[in-house]
CSV table of C-alpha atoms and ligand atoms in Angstrom, one decimal:
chain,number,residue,atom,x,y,z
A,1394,UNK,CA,-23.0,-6.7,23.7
A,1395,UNK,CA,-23.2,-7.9,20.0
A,1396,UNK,CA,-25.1,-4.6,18.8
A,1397,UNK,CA,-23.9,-3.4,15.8
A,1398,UNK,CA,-21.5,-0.1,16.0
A,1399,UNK,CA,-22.3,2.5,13.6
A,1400,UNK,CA,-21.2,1.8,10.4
A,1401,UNK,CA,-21.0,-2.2,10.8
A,1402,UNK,CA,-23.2,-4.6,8.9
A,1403,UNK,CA,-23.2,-7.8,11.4
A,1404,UNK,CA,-25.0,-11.0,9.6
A,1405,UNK,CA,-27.5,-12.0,11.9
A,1406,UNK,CA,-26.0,-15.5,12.7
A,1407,UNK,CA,-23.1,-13.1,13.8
A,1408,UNK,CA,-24.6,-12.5,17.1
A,1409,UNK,CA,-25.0,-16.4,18.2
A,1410,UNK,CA,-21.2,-16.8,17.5
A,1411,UNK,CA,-18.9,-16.4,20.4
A,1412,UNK,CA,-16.6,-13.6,18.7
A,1413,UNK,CA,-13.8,-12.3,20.3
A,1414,UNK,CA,-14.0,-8.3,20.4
A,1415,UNK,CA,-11.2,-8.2,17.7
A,1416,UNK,CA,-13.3,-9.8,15.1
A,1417,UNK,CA,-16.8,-8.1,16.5
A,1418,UNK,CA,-14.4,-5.2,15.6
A,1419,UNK,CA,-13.6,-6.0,12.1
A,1420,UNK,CA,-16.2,-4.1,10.4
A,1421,UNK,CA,-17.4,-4.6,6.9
A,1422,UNK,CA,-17.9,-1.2,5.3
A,1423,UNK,CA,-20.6,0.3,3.9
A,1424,UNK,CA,-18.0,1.7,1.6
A,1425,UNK,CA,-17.3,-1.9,0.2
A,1426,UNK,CA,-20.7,-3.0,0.2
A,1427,UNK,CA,-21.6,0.2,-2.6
A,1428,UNK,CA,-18.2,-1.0,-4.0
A,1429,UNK,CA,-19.4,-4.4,-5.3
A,1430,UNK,CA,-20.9,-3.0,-8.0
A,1431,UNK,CA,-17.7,-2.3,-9.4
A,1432,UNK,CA,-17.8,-5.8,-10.5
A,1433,UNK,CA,-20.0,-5.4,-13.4
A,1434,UNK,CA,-18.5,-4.8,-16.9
A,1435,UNK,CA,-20.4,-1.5,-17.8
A,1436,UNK,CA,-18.8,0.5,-14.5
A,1437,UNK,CA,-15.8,2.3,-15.0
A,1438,UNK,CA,-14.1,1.9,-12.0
A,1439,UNK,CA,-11.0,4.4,-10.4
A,1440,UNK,CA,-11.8,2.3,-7.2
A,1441,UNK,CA,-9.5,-0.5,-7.8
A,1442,UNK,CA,-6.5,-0.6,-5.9
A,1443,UNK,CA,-5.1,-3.9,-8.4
A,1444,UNK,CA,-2.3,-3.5,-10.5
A,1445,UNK,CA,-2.9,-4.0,-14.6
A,1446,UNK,CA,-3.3,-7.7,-15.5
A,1447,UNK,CA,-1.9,-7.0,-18.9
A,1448,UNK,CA,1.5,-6.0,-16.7
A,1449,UNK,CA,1.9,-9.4,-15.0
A,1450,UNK,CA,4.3,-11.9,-16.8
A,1451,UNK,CA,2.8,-14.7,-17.1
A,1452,UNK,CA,4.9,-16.2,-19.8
A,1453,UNK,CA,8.3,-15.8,-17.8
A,1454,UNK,CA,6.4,-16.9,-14.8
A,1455,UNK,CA,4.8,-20.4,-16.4
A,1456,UNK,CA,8.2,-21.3,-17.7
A,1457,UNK,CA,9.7,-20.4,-14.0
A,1458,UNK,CA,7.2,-22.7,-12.9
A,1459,UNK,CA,7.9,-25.1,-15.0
A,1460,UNK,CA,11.6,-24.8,-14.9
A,1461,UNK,CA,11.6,-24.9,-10.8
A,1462,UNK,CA,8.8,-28.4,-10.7
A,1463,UNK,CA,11.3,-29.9,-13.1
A,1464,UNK,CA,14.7,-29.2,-11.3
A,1465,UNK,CA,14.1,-29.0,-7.7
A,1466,UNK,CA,11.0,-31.5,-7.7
A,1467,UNK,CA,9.3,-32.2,-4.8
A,1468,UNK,CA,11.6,-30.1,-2.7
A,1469,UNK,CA,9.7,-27.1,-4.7
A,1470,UNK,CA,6.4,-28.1,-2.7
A,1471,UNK,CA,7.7,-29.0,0.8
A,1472,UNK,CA,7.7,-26.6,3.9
A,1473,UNK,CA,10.6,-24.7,3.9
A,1474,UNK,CA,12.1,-22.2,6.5
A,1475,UNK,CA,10.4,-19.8,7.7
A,1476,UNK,CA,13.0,-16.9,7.2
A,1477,UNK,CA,12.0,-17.7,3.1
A,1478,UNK,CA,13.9,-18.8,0.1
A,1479,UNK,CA,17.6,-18.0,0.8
A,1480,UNK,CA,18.1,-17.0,-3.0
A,1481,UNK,CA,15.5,-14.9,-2.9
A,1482,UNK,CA,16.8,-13.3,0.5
A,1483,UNK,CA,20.2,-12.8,-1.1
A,1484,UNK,CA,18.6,-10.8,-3.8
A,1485,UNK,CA,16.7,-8.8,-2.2
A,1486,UNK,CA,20.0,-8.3,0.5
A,1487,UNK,CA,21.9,-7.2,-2.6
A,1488,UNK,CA,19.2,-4.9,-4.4
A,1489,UNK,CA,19.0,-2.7,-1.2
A,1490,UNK,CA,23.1,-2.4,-1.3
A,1491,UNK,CA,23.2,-1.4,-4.7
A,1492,UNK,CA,20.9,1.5,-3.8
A,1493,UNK,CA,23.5,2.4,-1.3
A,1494,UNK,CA,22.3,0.5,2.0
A,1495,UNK,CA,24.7,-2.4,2.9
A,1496,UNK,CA,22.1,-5.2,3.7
A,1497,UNK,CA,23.0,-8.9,4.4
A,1498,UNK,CA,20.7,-11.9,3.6
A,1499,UNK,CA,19.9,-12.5,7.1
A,1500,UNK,CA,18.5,-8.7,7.7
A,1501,UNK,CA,15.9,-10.1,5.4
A,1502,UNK,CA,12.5,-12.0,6.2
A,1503,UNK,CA,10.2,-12.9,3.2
A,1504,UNK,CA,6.1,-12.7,4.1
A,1505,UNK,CA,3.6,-13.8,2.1
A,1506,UNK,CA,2.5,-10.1,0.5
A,1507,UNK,CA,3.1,-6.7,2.8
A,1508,UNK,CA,0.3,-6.9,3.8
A,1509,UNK,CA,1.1,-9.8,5.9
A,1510,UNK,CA,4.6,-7.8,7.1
A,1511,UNK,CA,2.0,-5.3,8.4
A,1512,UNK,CA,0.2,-7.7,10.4
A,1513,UNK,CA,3.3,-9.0,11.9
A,1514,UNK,CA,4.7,-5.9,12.8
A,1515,UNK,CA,1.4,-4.8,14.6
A,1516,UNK,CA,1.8,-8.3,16.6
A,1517,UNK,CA,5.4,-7.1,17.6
A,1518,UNK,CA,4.6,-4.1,18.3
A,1519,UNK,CA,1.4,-3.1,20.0
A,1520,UNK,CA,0.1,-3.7,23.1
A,1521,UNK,CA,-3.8,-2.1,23.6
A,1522,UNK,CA,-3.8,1.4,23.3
A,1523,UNK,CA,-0.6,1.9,22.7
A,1524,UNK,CA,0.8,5.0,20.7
A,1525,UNK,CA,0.6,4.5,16.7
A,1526,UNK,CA,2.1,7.4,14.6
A,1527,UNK,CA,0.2,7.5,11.1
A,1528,UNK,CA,0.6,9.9,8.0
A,1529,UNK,CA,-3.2,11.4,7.3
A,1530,UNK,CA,-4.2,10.4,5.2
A,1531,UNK,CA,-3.2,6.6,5.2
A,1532,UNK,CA,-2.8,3.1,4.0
A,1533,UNK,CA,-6.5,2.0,5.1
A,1534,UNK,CA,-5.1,-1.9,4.9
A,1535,UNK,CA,-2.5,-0.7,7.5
A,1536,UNK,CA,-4.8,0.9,9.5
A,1537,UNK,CA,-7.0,-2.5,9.5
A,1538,UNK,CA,-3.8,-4.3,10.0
A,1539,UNK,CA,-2.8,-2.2,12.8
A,1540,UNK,CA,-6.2,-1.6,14.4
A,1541,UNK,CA,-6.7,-5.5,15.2
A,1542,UNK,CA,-4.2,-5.1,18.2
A,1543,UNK,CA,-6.2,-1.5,19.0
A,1544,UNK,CA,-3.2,1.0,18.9
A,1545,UNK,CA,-4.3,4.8,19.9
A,1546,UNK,CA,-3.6,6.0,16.5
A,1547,UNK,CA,-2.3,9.7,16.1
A,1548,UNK,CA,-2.1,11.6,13.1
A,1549,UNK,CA,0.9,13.2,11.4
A,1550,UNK,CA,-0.1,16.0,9.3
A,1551,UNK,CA,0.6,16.4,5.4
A,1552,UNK,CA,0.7,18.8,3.2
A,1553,UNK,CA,2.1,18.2,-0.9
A,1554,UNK,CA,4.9,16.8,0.0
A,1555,UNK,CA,3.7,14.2,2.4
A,1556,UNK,CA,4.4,14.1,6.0
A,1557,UNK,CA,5.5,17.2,7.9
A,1558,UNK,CA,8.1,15.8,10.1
A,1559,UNK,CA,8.6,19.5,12.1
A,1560,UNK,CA,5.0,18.3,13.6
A,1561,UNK,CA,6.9,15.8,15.3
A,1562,UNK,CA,6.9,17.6,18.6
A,1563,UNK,CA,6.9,16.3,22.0
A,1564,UNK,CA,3.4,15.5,22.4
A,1565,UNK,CA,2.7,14.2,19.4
A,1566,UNK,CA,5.5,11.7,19.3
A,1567,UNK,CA,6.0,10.9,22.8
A,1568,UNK,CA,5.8,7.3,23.7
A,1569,UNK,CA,4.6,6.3,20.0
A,1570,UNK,CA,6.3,3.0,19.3
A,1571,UNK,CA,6.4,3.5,16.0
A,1572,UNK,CA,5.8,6.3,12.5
A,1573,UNK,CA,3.7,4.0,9.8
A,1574,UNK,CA,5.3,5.9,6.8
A,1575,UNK,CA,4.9,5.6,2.9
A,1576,UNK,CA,7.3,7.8,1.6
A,1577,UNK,CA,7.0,6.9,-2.5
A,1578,UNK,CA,3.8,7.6,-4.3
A,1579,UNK,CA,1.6,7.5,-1.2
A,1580,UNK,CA,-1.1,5.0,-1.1
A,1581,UNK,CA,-3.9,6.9,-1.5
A,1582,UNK,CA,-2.4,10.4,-2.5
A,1583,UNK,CA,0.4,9.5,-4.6
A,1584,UNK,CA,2.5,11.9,-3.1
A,1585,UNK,CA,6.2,11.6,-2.5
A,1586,UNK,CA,8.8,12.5,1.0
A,1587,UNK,CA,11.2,14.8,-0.3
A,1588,UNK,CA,14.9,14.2,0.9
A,1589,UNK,CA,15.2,16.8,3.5
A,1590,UNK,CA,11.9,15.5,5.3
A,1591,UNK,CA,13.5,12.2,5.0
A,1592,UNK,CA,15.9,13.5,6.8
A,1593,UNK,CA,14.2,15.2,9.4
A,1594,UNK,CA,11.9,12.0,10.0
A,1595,UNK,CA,15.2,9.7,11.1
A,1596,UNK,CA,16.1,12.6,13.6
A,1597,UNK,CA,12.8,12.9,15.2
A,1598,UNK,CA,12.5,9.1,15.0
A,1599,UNK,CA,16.1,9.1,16.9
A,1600,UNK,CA,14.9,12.4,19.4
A,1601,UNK,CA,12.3,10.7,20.5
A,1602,UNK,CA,12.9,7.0,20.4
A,1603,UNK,CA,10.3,5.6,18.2
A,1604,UNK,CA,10.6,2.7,15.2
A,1605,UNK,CA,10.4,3.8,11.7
A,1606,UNK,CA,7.9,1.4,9.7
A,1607,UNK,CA,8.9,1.8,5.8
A,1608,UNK,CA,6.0,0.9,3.4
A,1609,UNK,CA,7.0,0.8,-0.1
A,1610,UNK,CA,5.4,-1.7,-2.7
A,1611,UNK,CA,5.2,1.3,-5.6
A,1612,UNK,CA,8.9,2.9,-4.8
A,1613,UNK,CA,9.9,1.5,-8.5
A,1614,UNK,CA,6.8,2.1,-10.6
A,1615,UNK,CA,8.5,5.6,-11.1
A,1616,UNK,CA,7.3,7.4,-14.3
A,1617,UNK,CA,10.7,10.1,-14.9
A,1618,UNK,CA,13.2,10.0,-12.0
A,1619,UNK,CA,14.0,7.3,-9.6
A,1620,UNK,CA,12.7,8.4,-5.8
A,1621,UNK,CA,14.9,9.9,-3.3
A,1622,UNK,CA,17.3,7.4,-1.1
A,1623,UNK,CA,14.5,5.0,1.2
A,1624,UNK,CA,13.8,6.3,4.7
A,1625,UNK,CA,15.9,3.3,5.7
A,1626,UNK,CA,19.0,5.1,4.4
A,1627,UNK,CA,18.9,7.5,7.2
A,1628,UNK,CA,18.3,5.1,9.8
A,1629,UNK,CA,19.0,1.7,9.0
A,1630,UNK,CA,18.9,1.0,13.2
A,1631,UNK,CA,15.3,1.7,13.7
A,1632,UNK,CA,13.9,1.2,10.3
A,1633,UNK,CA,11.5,-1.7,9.2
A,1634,UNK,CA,11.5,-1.4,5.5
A,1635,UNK,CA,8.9,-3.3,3.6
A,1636,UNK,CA,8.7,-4.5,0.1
A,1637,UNK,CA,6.2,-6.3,-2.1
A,1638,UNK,CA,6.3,-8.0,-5.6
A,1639,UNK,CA,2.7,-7.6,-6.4
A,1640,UNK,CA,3.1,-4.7,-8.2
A,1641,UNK,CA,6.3,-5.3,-10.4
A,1642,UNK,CA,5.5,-8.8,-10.7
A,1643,UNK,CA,2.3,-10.5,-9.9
A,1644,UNK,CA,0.0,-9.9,-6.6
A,1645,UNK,CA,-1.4,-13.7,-6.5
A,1646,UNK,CA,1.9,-14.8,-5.8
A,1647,UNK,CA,1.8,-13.5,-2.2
A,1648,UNK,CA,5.1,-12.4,-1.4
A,1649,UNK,CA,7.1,-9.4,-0.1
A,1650,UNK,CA,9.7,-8.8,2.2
A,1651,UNK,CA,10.4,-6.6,5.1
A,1652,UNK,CA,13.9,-5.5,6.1
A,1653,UNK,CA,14.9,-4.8,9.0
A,1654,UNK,CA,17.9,-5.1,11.7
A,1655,UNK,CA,18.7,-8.8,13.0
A,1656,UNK,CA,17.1,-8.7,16.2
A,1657,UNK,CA,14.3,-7.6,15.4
A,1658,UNK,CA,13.9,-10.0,12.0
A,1659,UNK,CA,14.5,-12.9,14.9
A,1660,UNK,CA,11.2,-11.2,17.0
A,1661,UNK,CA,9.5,-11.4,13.2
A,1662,UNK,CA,10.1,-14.9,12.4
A,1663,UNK,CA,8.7,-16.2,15.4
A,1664,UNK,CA,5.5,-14.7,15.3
A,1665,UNK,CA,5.5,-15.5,11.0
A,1666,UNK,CA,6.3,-19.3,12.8
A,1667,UNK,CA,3.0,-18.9,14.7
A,1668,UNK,CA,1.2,-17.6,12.0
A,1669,UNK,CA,2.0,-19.5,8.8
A,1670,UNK,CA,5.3,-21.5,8.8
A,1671,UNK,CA,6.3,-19.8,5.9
A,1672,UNK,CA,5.9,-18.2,2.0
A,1673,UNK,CA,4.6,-20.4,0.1
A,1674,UNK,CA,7.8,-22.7,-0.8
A,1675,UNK,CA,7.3,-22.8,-5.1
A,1676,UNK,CA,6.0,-18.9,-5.4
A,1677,UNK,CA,8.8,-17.6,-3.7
A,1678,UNK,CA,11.4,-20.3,-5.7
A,1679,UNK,CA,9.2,-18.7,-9.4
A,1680,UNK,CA,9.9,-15.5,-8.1
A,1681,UNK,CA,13.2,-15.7,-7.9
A,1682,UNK,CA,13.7,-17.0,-11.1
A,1683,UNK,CA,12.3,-14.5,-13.0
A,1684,UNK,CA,13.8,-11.8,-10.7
A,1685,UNK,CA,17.4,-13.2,-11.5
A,1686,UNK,CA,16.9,-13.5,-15.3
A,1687,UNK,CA,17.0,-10.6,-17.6
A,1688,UNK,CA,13.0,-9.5,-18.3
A,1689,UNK,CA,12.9,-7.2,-15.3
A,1690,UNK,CA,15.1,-4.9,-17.3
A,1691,UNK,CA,12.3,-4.5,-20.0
A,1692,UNK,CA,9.4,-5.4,-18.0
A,1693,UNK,CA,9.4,-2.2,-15.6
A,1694,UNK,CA,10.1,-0.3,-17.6
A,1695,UNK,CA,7.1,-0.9,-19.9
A,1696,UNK,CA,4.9,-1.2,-16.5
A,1697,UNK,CA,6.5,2.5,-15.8
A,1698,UNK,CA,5.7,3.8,-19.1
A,1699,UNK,CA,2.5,2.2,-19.2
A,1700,UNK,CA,1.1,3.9,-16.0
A,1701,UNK,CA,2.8,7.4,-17.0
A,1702,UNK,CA,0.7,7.9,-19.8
A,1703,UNK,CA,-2.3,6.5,-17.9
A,1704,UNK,CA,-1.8,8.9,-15.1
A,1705,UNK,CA,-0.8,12.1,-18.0
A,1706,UNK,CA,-4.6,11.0,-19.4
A,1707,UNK,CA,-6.5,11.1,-16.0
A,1708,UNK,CA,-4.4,14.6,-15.2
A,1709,UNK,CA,-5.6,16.2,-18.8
A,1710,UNK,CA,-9.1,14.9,-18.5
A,1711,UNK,CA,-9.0,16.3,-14.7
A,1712,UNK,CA,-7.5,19.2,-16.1
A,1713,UNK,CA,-10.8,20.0,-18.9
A,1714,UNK,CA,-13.4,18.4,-16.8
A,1715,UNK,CA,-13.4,19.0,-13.2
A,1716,UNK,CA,-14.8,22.3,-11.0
A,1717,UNK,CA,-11.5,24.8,-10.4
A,1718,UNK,CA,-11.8,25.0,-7.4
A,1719,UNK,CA,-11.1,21.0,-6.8
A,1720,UNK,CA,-7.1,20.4,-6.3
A,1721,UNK,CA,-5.4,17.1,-7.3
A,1722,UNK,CA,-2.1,15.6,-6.7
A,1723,UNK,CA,0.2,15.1,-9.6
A,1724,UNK,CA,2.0,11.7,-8.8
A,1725,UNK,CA,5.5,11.2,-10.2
A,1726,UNK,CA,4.8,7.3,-10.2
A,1727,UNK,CA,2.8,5.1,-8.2
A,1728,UNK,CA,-1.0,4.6,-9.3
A,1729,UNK,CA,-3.2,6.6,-7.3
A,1730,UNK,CA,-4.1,10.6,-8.3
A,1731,UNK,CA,-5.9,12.1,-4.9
A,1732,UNK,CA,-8.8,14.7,-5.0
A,1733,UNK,CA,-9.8,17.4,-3.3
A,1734,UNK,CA,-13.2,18.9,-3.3
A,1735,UNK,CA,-13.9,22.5,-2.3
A,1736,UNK,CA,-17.3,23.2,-0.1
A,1737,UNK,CA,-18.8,20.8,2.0
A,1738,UNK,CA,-19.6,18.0,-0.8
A,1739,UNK,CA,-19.5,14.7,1.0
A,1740,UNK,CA,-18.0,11.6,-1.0
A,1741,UNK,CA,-19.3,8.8,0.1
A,1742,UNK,CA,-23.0,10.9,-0.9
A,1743,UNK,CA,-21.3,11.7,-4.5
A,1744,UNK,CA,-20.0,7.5,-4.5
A,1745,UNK,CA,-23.6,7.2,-5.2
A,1746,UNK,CA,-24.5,9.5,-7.7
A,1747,UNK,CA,-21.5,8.3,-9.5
A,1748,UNK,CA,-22.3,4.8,-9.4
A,1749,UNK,CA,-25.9,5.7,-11.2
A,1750,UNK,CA,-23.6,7.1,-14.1
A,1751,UNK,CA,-22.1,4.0,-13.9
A,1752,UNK,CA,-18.2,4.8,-12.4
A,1753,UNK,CA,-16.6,4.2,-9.2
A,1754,UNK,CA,-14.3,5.7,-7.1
A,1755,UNK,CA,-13.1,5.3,-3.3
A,1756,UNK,CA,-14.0,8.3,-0.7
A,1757,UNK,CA,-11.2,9.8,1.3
A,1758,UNK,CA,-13.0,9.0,5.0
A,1759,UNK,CA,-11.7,5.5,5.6
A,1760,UNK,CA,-8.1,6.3,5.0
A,1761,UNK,CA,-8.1,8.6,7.7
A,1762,UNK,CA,-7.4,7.1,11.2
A,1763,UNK,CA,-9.1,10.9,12.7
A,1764,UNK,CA,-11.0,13.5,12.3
A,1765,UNK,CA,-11.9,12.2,8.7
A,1766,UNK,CA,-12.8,15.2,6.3
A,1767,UNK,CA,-15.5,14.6,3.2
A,1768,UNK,CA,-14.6,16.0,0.3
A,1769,UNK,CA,-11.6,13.8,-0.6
A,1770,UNK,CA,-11.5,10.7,-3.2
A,1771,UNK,CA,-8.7,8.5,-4.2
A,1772,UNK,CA,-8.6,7.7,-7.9
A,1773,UNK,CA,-6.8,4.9,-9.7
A,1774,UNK,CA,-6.0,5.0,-13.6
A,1775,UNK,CA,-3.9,1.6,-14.3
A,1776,UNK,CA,-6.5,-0.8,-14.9
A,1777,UNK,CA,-8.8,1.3,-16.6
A,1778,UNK,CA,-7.9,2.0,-20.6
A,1779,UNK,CA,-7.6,5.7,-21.8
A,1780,UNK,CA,-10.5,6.4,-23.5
A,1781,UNK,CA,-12.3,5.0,-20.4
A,1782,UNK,CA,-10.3,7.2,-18.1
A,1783,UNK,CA,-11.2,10.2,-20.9
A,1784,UNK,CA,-15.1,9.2,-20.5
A,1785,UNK,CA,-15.1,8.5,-17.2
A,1786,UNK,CA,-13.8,11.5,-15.5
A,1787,UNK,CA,-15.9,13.4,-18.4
A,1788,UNK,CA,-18.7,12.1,-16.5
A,1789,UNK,CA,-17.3,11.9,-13.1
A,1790,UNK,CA,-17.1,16.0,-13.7
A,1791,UNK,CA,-20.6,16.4,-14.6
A,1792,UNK,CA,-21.9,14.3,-11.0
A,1793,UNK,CA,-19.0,16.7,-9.2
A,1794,UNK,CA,-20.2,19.9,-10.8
A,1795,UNK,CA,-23.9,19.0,-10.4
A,1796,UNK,CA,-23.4,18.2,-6.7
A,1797,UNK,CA,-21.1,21.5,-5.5
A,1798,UNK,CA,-22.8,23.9,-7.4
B,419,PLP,C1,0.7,0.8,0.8
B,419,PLP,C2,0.4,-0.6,0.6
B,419,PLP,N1,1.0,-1.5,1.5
B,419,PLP,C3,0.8,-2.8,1.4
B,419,PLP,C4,0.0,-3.3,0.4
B,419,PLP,C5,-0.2,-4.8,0.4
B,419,PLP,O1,0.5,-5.4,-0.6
B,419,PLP,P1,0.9,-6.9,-0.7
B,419,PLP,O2,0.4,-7.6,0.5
B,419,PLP,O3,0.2,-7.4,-2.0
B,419,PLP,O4,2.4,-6.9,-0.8
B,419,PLP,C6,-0.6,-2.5,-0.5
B,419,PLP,C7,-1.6,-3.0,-1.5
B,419,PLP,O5,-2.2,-2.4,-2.2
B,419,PLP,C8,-0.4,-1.1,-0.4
B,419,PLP,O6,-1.0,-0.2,-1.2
């Protein structure tokens, strides 16, 4: 019963434990296992899916700290509701109607990170088997998230412009209970909805009666333009919306948001009930306060201009160094540049190549919920430094070239 599947490294105590099938499930991939040598200073890594240190701000945040300990006091560290900070609520309520969607503070639930929003929607959600409707590629955390409650995930197809909602047909759609969408700067392609397929997307979702679920932690890490109006513009009736603050503010405070109708935030808090009480009662109270002040108004914007010139560097050195025949998406924010190569080069085979010349990136397979191809690669340019990025992909070229040729 306890054999490993393909792909799964079980420890060997593993098999004395009485698991349930959900955590037998949870496999450890060999993908993360070559990935832990990313850890070593001398490996330039595109694997990392963390936002640049040098972006969080940890000044503003140790006197927010400081500021909340000394004027709310013990109430800062007591359990609080689980619905989250109502400040914090209101602000996020009031951010969303400024961008045209008329939200009140009760249409909005704080979690501690998306991340934890996608686990709580897959608890609402999915019974075994049933229907999941995912972009292809996808977020591989959602697909983790998700897969604990064993959906039958189907693939929407893509093309540049993300999803292709006309694919949206009867038997793909019918009986899904929900579309896991991330419509700014894709996680992994950084590719972008346009409006119309925005569009499009809320009328299938409305044809044929399935839930919208909005990811979008990078929507403001634009580099030129703002993105189009969020999918929950278009249907604010059937839309979840998440939202994080890992990557404007700091991921190691834990908390993002998800917004959503008020029947269905009332479903969301009871399972958050069951599952943690509540975000953390002083991150969410330091959050706020530097979210009210003034430094967002400088501080994303430097973030923004920080990651558009990393991103121009990788594109240029992509540009001089890589095989012609490879294609690449050119984000318009976000932090992830995706590859594809031509022929039938396998990445997870070229992960280790690179790794002897010392870099790292992540192979396309896992983010793929079917019928996986092998000759993508997701790369990430914010935490590495430009010269790096320059070297790296100089090198990265060379494995490429030596390996499809
Ligand atoms: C698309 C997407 N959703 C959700 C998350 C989780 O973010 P967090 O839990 O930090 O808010 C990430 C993190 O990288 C992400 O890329």
């Amino acid at each position: 019963v306890n054999a490993p599947q393909k792909g799964t490294l079980l420890r060997s105590t593993e098999g004395a434990m009485p698991l349930a099938g959900r955590a037998r499930d949870a496999r450890s991939s060999a993908i993360r296992e070559i990935l832990k040598v990313t850890l070593r200073p001398e490996v330039i890594s595109f694997a990392g899916g963390l936002p640049a240190p040098e972006s969080f701000p940890v000044e503003a945040l140790r006197q927010a700290f400081d500021k909340v300990l000394r004027e709310v006091g013990p109430g800062s560290l007591q359990y609080s509701t689980t619905e989250g900070h109502p400040a914090l609520r209101e602000w996020v309520a009031a951010r969303e109607t400024a961008r045209g969607v008329p939200t009140s503070a009760d249409e909005v639930l704080i979690v501690s990170g998306s991340q934890q929003g996608l686990d709580l929607i897959g608890k609402a959600f999915i019974d075994e088997a049933a229907p999941v409707l995912v972009e292809s590629p996808s977020y591989l955390g959602a697909l983790q998230a998700f897969g604990q409650f064993a959906p039958t995930f189907r693939a929407i197809p893509t093309d540049a412009d993300g999803l292709l909602p006309q694919a949206l047909d009867a038997p793909l759609a019918r009986g899904a209970r929900f579309a896991y969408v991330m419509p700014n700067f894709q996680n992994p392609t950084g590719r972008t909805l346009t409006s119309e397929r925005r569009i499009e997307l809320a009328a299938a979702a409305r044809e044929h009666d399935f839930w919208l679920v909005e990811d979008d932690p990078y929507g403001d890490l634009w580099y030129r333009a703002a993105p189009p109006p969020s999918l929950r513009a278009f249907a604010p009736e059937r839309t979840l919306r998440l939202g994080s603050f890992s990557k404007i503010l700091a991921p190691g405070l834990r908390i993002g948001f998800i917004v959503a109708p008020r029947p269905m935030i009332d479903v969301l808090i009871r399972l958050k009930q069951a599952t943690d009480l509540h975000t953390a009662t002083i991150s969410q109270r330091a959050a706020f306060e530097v979210l009210s002040g003034n430094l967002m108004a400088d501080h994303l914007p430097a973030v923004r201009q920080r990651y558009a010139a990393q991103c121009s560097v990788m594109l240029e050195a992509l540009e001089q160094h890589f095989p012609r025949d490879a294609v690449w998406t050119r984000p318009l924010g976000g932090m992830f540049i995706w590859v594809e190569l031509a022929g039938k080069v396998d990445t997870t085979a070229l992960l280790a190549r690179a790794i002897e010349r010392q870099i790292a990136f992540v192979p396309g397979e896992p983010f793929f919920a079917n019928d996986a191809p092998r000759n993508c690669l997701r790369l990430s340019f914010v935490t590495v430094p430009p010269e790096s990025i320059r070297a790296g992909i100089a090198t990265l070229g060379e494995v490429v070239r030596a390996t499809t040729t």
